[in-house]
Coordinates of C-alpha atoms in Angstrom, one line a residue:
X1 CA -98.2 -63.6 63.1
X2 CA -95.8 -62.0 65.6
X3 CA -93.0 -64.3 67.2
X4 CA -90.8 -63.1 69.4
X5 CA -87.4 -64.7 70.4
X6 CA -87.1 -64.8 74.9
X7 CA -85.0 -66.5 77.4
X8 CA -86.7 -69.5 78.8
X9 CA -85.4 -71.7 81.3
X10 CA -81.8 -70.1 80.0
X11 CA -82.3 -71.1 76.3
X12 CA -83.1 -69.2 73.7
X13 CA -87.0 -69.9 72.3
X14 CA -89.0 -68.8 69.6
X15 CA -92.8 -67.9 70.7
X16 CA -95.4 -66.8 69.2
X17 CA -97.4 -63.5 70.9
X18 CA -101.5 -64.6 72.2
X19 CA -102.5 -61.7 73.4
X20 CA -100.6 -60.4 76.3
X21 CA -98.9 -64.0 76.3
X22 CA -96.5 -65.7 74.7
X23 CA -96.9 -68.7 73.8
X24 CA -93.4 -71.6 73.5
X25 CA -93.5 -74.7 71.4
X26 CA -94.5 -77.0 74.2
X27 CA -97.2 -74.8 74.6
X28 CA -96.3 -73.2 78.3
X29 CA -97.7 -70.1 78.2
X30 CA -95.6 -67.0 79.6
X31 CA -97.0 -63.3 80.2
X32 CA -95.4 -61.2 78.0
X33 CA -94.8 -58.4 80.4
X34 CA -92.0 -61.2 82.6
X35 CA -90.5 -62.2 80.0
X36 CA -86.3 -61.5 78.8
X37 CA -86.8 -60.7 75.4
X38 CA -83.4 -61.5 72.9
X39 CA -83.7 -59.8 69.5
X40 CA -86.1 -61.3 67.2
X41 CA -83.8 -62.1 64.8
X42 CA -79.6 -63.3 64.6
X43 CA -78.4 -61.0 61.4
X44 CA -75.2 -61.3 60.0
X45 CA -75.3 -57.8 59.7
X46 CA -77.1 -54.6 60.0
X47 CA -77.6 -52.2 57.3
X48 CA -78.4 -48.3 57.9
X49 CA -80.1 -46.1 55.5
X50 CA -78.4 -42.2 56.3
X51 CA -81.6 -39.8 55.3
X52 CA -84.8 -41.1 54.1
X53 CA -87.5 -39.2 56.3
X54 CA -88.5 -35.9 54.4
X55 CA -89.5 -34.1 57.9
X56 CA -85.5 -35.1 58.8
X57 CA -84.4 -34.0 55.5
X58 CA -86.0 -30.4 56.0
X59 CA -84.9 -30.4 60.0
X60 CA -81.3 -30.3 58.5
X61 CA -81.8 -27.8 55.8
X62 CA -80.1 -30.2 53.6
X63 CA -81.2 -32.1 50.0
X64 CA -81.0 -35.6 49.2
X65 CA -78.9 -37.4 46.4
X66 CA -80.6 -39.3 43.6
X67 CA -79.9 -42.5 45.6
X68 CA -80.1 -43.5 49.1
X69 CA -76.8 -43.9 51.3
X70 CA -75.9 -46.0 53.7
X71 CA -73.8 -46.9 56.8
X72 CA -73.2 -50.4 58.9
X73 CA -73.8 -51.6 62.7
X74 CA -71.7 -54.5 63.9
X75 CA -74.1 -57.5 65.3
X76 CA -72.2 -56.6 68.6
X77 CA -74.4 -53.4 68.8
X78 CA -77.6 -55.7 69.1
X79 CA -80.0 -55.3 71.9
X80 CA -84.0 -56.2 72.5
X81 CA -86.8 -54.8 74.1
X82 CA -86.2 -53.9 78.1
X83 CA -82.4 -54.3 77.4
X84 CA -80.5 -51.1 79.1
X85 CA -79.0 -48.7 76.5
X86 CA -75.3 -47.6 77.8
X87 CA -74.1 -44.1 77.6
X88 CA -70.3 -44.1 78.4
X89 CA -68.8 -42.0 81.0
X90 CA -67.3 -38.7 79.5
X91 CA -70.2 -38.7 76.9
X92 CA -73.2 -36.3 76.5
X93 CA -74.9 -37.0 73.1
X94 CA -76.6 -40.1 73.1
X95 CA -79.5 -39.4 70.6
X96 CA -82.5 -41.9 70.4
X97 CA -84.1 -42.3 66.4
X98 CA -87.4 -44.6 66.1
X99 CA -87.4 -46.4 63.0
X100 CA -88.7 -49.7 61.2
X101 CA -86.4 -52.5 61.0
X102 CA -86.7 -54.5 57.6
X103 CA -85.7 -58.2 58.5
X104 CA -84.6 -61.1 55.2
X105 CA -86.5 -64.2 54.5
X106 CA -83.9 -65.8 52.6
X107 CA -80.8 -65.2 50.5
X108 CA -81.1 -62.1 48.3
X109 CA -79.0 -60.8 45.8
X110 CA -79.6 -58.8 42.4
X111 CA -83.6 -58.4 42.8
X112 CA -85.7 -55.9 41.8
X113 CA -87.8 -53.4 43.8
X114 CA -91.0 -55.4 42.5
X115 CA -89.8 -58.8 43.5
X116 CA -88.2 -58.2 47.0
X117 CA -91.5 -58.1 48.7
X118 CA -90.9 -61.9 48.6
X119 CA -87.2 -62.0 50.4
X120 CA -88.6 -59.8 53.2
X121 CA -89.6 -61.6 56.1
X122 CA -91.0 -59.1 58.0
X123 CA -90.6 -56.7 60.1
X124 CA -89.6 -55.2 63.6
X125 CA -89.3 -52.1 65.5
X126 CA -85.6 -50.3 66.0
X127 CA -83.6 -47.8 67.7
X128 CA -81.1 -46.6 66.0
X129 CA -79.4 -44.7 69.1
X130 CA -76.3 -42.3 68.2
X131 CA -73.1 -41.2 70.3
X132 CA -72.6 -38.1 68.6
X133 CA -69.6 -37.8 70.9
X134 CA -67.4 -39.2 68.8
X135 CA -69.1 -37.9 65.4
X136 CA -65.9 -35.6 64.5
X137 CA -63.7 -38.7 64.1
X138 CA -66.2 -41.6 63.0
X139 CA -68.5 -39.1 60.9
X140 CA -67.8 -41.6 57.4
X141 CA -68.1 -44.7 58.7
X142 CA -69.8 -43.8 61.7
X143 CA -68.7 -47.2 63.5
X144 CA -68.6 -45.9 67.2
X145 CA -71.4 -43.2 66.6
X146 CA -73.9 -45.7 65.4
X147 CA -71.6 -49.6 66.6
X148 CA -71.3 -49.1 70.0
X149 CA -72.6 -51.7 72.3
X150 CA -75.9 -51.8 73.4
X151 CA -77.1 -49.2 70.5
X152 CA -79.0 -51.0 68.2
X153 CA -82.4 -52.5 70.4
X154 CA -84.6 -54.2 67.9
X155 CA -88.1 -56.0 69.0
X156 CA -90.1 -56.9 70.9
X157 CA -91.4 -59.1 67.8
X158 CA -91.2 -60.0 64.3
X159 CA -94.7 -59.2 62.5
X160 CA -94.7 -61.3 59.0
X161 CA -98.0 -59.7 57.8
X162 CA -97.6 -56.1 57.8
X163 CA -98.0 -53.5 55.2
X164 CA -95.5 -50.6 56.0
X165 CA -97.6 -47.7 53.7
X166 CA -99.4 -45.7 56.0
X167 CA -98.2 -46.6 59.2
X168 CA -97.5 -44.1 62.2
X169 CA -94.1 -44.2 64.1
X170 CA -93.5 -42.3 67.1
X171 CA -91.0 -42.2 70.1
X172 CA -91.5 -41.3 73.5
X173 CA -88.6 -40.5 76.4
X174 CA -90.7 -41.0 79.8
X175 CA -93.9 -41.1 78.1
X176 CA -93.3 -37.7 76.5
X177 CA -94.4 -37.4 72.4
X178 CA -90.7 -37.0 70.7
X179 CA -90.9 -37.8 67.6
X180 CA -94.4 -38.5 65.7
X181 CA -94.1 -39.0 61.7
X182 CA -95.6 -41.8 59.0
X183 CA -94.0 -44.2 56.7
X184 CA -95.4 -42.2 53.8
X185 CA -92.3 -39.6 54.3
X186 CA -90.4 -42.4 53.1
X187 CA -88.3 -41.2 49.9
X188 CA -87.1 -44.6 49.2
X189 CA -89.6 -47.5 50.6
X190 CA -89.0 -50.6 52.1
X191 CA -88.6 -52.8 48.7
X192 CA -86.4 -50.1 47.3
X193 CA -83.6 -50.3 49.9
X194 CA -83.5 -54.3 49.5
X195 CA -83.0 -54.1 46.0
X196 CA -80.7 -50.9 46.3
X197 CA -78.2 -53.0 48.8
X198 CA -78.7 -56.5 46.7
X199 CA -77.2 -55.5 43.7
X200 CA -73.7 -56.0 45.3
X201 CA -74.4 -56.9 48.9
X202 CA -75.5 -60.8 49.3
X203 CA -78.5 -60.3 52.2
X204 CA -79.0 -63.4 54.4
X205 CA -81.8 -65.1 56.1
X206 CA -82.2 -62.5 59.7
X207 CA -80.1 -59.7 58.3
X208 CA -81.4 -56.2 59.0
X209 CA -81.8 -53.0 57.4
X210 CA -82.8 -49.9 59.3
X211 CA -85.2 -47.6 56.8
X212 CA -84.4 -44.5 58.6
X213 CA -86.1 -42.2 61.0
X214 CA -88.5 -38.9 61.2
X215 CA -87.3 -35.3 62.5
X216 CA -86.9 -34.4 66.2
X217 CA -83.8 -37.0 67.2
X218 CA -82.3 -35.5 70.6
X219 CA -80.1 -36.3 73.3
X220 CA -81.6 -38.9 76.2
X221 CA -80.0 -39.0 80.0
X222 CA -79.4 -41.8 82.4
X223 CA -82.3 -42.6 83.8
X224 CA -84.6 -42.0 80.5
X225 CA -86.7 -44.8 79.2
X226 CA -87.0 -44.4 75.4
X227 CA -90.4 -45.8 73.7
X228 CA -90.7 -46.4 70.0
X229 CA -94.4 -47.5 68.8
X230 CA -95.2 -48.2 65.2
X231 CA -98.5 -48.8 64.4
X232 CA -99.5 -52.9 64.3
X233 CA -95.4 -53.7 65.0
X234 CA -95.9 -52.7 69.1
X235 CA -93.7 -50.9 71.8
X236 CA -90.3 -51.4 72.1
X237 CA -88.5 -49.7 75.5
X238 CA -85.7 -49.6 76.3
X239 CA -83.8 -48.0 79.6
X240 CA -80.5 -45.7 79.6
X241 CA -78.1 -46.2 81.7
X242 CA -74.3 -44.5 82.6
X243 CA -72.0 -46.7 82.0
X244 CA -69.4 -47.8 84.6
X245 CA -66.5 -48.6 82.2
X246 CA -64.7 -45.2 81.1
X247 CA -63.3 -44.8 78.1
X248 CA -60.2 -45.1 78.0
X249 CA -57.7 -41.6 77.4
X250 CA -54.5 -43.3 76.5
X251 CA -55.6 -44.3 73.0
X252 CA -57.6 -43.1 70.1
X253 CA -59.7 -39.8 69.9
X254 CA -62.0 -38.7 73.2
X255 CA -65.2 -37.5 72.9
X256 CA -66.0 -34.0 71.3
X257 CA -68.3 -30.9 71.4
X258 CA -67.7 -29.1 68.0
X259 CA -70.2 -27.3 66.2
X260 CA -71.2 -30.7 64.3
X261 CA -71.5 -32.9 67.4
X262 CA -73.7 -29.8 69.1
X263 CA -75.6 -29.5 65.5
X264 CA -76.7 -32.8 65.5
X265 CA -77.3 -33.9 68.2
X266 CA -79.8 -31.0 68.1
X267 CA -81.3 -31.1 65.0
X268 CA -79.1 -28.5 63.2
X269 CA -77.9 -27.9 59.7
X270 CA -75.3 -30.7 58.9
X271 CA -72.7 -31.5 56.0
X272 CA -74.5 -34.4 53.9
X273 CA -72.6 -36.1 50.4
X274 CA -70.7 -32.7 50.4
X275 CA -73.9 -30.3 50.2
X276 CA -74.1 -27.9 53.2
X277 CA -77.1 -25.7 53.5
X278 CA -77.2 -21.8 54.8
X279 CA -77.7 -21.6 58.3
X280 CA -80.4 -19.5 59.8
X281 CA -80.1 -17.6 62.3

């Protein structure tokens, strides 16, 4: 079953996807293509594996640890299906990365890989967008690279019956082929990373975790409308826009062009858990 969460009549409802409707508790139909969609979900927060893909592993000439890593989104981030992506004035490096978005069932804490099948309660699409702009002061915690508003668009719906082995994921930028990979590059499944965070991090009913995404993550423009399709979760799109509020040059660090913002945001070699691979030239 996929439900999906919209605005209707100016409240937030929970449908459930006929077709190309959607269908409300009363029963009024609406066609899925009018409706506002909201995120499908209302985490509490929103966890980030760093590198799981092995076709993004080998882009950046780099190696993985024994263990996955990860990083956090702030719920303020959240955005849904046909919500505009911002890209702030001054900035140049807003990178798009299709992935699977794992959503919890029901309080979770100290489970094992085997037995958190049954604290998943499904799953939705994501984009993970990046503003590699200000990777040379947030490149740890990576809270305005990965937290800024508008840069975490999850949707349309929330599938309950899926199997994630197998599964294609791709993202298009104007109907354009971007990235194309499968789930089975996964070094660390969907089950794994539950477990992995609940040994010391309490997961709540709606919270998310992002399970990473395949090579080929580049910069998008204003004007760009960004497509990620997985197979049986949908479409999600999503529209980028400049943003009209600047950022402000009288406090913190400004945006940046250094060799790692540039290497990323094009798929170069990159400093990972202290390893850093040869370039080639």
């Amino acid at each position: 079953m996929e439900r999906r969460r919209i605005l209707l009549d100016g409240a937030a409802t929970t449908v459930v996807r006929q077709g190309d409707d959607l269908v409300a508790p009363n029963g009024r139909r609406i066609p899925a293509a009018e409706a506002i969609h909201l995120p499908p979900c209302e985490p509490t927060k929103i966890i980030c594996v760093h590198l799981n893909y092995r076709s993004r592993v080998e882009e950046f000439r780099t190696k993985l640890g024994t263990a996955p890593t990860y990083f956090h989104k702030p719920i303020s981030s959240l955005n849904a299906h046909g919500g505009r992506v911002v890209r702030p004035p001054r900035c140049k490096y807003l990178n798009y990365e299709g992935e699977i978005a794992i959503v919890i069932g029901r309080q979770t804490r100290n489970v094992s890989p085997g037995d958190a099948a049954e604290c998943i309660l499904g799953y939705t699409i994501a984009n993970d967008f990046g503003l590699h702009d200000f990777r040379d002061t947030d490149a740890g915690s990576m809270l305005r690279v990965k937290g800024s508003d508008t840069l975490c668009p999850l949707g349309p719906g929330l599938v309950d019956d899926w199997g994630f082995r197998g599964k294609r994921i791709s993202t298009l930028v104007n109907g354009e082929v971007r990235q194309d990979g499968s789930t089975d590059e996964m070094c660390w499944d969907m089950q794994y990373l539950v477990a992995d965070i609940a040994r010391t991090i309490t997961l709540l009913p709606g919270d998310v975790i992002l399970s990473g995404t395949p090579a080929n993550s580049r910069p998008v423009q204003p004007g760009d409308v960004v497509t990620v399709e997985v197979e049986g979760l949908g479409a999600l799109s999503n529209t980028i826009v400049e943003g009209d509020a600047p950022i402000r040059d009288d406090v913190g660090a400004q945006p940046s062009e250094s060799e790692e913002v540039i290497s990323t945001a094009f798929g170069g070699d990159w400093e990972f858990r202290g390893v850093r691979a040869p370039r080639r030239d």
